CSV table of C-alpha atoms in Angstrom, one decimal:
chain,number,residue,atom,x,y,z
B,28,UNK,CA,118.1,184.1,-52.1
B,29,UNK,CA,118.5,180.7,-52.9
B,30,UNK,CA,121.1,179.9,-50.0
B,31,UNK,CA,118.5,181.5,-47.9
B,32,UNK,CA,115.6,179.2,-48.6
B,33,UNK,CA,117.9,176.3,-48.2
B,34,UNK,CA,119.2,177.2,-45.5
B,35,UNK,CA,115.8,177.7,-43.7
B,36,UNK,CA,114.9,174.2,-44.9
B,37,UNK,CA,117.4,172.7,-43.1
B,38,UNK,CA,116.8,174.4,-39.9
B,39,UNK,CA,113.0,173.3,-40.0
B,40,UNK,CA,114.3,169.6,-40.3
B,41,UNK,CA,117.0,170.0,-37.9
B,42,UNK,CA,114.3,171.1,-35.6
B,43,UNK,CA,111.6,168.3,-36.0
B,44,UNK,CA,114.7,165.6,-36.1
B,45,UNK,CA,115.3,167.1,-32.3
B,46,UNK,CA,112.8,164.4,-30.4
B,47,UNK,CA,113.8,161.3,-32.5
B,48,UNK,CA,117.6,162.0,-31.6
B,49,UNK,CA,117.1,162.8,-28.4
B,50,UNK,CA,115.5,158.7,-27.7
B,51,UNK,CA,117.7,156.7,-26.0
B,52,UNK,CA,117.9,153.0,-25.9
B,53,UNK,CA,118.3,151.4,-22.7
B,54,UNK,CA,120.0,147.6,-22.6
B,55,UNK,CA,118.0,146.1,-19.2
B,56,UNK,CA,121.0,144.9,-18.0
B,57,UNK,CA,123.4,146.1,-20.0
B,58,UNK,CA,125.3,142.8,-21.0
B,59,UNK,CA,123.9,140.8,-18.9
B,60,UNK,CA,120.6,140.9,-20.4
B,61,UNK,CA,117.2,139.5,-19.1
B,62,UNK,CA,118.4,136.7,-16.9
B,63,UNK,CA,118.2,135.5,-13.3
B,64,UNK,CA,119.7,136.3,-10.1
B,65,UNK,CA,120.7,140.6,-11.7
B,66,UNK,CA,119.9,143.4,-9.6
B,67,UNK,CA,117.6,145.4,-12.2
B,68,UNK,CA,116.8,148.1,-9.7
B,69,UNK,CA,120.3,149.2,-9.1
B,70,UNK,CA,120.3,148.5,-12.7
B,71,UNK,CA,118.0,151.5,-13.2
B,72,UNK,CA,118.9,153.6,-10.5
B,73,UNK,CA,120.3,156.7,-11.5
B,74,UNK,CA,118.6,155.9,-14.8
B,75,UNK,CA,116.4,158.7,-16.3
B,76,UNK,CA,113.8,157.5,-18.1
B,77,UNK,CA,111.3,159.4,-20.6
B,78,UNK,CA,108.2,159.4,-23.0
B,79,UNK,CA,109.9,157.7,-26.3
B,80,UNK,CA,112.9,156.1,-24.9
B,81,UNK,CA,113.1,152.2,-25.5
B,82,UNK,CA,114.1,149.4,-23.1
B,83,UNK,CA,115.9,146.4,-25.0
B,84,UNK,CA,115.2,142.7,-23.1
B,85,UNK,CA,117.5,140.5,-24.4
B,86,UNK,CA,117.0,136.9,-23.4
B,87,UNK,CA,117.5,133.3,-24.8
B,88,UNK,CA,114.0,133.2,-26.9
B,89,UNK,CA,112.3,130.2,-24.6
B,90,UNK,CA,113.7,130.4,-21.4
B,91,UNK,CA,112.8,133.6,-20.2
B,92,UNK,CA,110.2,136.1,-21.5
B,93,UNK,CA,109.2,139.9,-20.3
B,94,UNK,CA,105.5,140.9,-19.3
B,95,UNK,CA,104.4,144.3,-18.2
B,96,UNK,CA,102.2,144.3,-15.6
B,97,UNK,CA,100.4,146.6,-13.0
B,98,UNK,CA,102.3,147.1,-9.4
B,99,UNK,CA,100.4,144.9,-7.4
B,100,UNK,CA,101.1,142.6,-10.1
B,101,UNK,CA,104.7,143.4,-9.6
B,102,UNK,CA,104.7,143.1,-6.0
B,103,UNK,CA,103.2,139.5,-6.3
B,104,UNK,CA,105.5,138.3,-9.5
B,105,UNK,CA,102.3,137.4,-11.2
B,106,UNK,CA,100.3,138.6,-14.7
B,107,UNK,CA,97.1,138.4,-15.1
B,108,UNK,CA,96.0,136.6,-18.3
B,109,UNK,CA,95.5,139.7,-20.5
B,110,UNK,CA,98.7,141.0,-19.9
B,111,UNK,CA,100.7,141.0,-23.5
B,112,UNK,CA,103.6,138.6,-22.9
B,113,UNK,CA,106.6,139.2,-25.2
B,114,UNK,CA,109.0,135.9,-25.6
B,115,UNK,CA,111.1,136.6,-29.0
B,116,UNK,CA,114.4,137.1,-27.3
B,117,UNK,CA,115.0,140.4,-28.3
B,118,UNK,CA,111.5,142.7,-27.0
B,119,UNK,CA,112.4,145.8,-27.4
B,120,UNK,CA,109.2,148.4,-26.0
B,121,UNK,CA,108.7,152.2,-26.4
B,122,UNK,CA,108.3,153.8,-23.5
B,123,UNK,CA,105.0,156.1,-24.7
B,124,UNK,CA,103.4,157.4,-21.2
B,125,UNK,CA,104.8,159.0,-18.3
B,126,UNK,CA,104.5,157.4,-15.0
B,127,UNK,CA,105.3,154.2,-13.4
B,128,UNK,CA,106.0,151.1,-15.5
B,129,UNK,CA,107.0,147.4,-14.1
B,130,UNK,CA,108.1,144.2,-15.9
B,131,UNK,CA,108.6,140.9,-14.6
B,132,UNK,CA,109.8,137.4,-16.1
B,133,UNK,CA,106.4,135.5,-16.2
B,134,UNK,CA,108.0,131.9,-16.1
B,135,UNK,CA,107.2,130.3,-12.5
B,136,UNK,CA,110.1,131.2,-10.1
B,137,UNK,CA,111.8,133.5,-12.2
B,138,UNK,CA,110.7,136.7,-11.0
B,139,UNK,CA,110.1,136.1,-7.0
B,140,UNK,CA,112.8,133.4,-6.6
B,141,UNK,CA,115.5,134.9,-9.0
B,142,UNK,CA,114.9,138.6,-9.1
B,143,UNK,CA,113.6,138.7,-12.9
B,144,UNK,CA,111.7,142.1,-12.0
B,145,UNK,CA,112.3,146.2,-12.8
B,146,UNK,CA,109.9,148.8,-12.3
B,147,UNK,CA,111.2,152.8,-13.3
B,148,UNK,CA,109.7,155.9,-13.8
B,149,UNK,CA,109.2,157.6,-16.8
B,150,UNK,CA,109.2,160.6,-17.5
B,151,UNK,CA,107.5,163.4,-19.8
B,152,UNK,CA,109.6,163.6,-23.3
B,153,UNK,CA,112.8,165.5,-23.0
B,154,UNK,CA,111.5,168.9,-24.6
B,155,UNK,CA,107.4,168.5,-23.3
B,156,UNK,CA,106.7,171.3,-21.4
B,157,UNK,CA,106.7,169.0,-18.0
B,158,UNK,CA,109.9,169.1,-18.4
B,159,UNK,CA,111.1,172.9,-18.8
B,160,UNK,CA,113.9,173.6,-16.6
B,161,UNK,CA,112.3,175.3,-13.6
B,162,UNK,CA,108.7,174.1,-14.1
B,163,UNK,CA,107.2,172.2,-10.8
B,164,UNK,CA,106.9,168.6,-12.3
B,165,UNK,CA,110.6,169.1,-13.5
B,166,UNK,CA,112.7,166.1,-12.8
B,167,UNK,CA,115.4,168.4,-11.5
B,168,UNK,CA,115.2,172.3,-12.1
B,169,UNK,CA,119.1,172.8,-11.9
B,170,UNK,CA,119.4,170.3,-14.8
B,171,UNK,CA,119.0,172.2,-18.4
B,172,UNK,CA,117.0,170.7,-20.8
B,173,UNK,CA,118.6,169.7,-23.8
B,174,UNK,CA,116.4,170.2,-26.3
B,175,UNK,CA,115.5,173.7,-25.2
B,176,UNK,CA,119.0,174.4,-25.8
B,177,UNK,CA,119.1,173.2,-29.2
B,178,UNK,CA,115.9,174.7,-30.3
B,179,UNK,CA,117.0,177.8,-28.8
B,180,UNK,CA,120.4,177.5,-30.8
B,181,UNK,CA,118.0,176.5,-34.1
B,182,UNK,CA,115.8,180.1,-33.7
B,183,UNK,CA,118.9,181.6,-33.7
B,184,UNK,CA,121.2,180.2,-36.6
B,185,UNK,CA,118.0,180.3,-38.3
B,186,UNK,CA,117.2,184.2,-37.6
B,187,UNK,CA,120.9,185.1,-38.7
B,188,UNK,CA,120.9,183.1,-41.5
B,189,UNK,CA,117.7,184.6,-43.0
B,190,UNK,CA,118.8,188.3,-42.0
B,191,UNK,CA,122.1,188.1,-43.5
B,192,UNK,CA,122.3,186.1,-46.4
């Protein structure tokens, strides 16, 4: 009986660790960094971007810095003055909305003379009901959903494991 209670306890953590493992960590341009004259939309295509996942700006602390800002903001590489401006060199933001986010390089020149602009999409968490395989805001319907498929795969170790042990 004990092996059974056990057991269930580690299914139960397995299955609220799911959403935290399932974050990924995005490098804005990879080893490049934050820095002028980088392509950070080809950067991000092909990207998939979702609810929890973190983008990384690495930078020389003083040279460059990262503000996120609306899309006409974007458009006309400039921040208004209550936009949060991050500068340490190494901003690293959750992702915590779905939707459209952009970030530009807020010292003059930077971001309409040397491309230090990206602007993605996120998307709902992996595992949210938005994004059920199938469902009509699905990013892609013929993609399965990973953490269905682990939380399927939990329900059912955990279901053998109670009836037989």
């Amino acid at each position: 009986m004990a092996s059974s209670n056990i057991f269930f306890i580690i299914a139960i953590v397995a299955f609220f660790a799911v959403p935290s493992c399932l974050a990924t960590e995005f490098t804005v341009g990879d080893e490049k960094g934050w820095s002028l004259d980088f392509d950070y939309q080809s950067w991000a295509a092909g990207k998939e971007f979702h609810v929890g996942d973190k983008l990384v700006f690495n930078y020389k602390a003083g040279v460059h810095n990262v503000i996120g800002v609306s899309g006409i903001e974007f458009q006309q590489c400039q921040a208004s003055s209550n936009n949060t401006v991050r500068s340490t060199g190494n901003d690293v933001i959750t992702l915590s909305t779905p939707g459209r986010k952009w970030y530009i390089c807020g010292v003059p020149g930077h971001c309409e003379a040397r491309n230090m602009k990206l602007n993605i999409t996120v998307l709902a968490q992996v595992g949210s009901p938005a994004t059920a395989p199938g469902s009509p805001t699905s990013p892609s319907a013929a993609t399965p959903n990973v953490a269905f498929s682990f939380y399927g795969w939990i329900a059912v170790v955990s279901f053998i494991g109670l009836v037989f042990v």
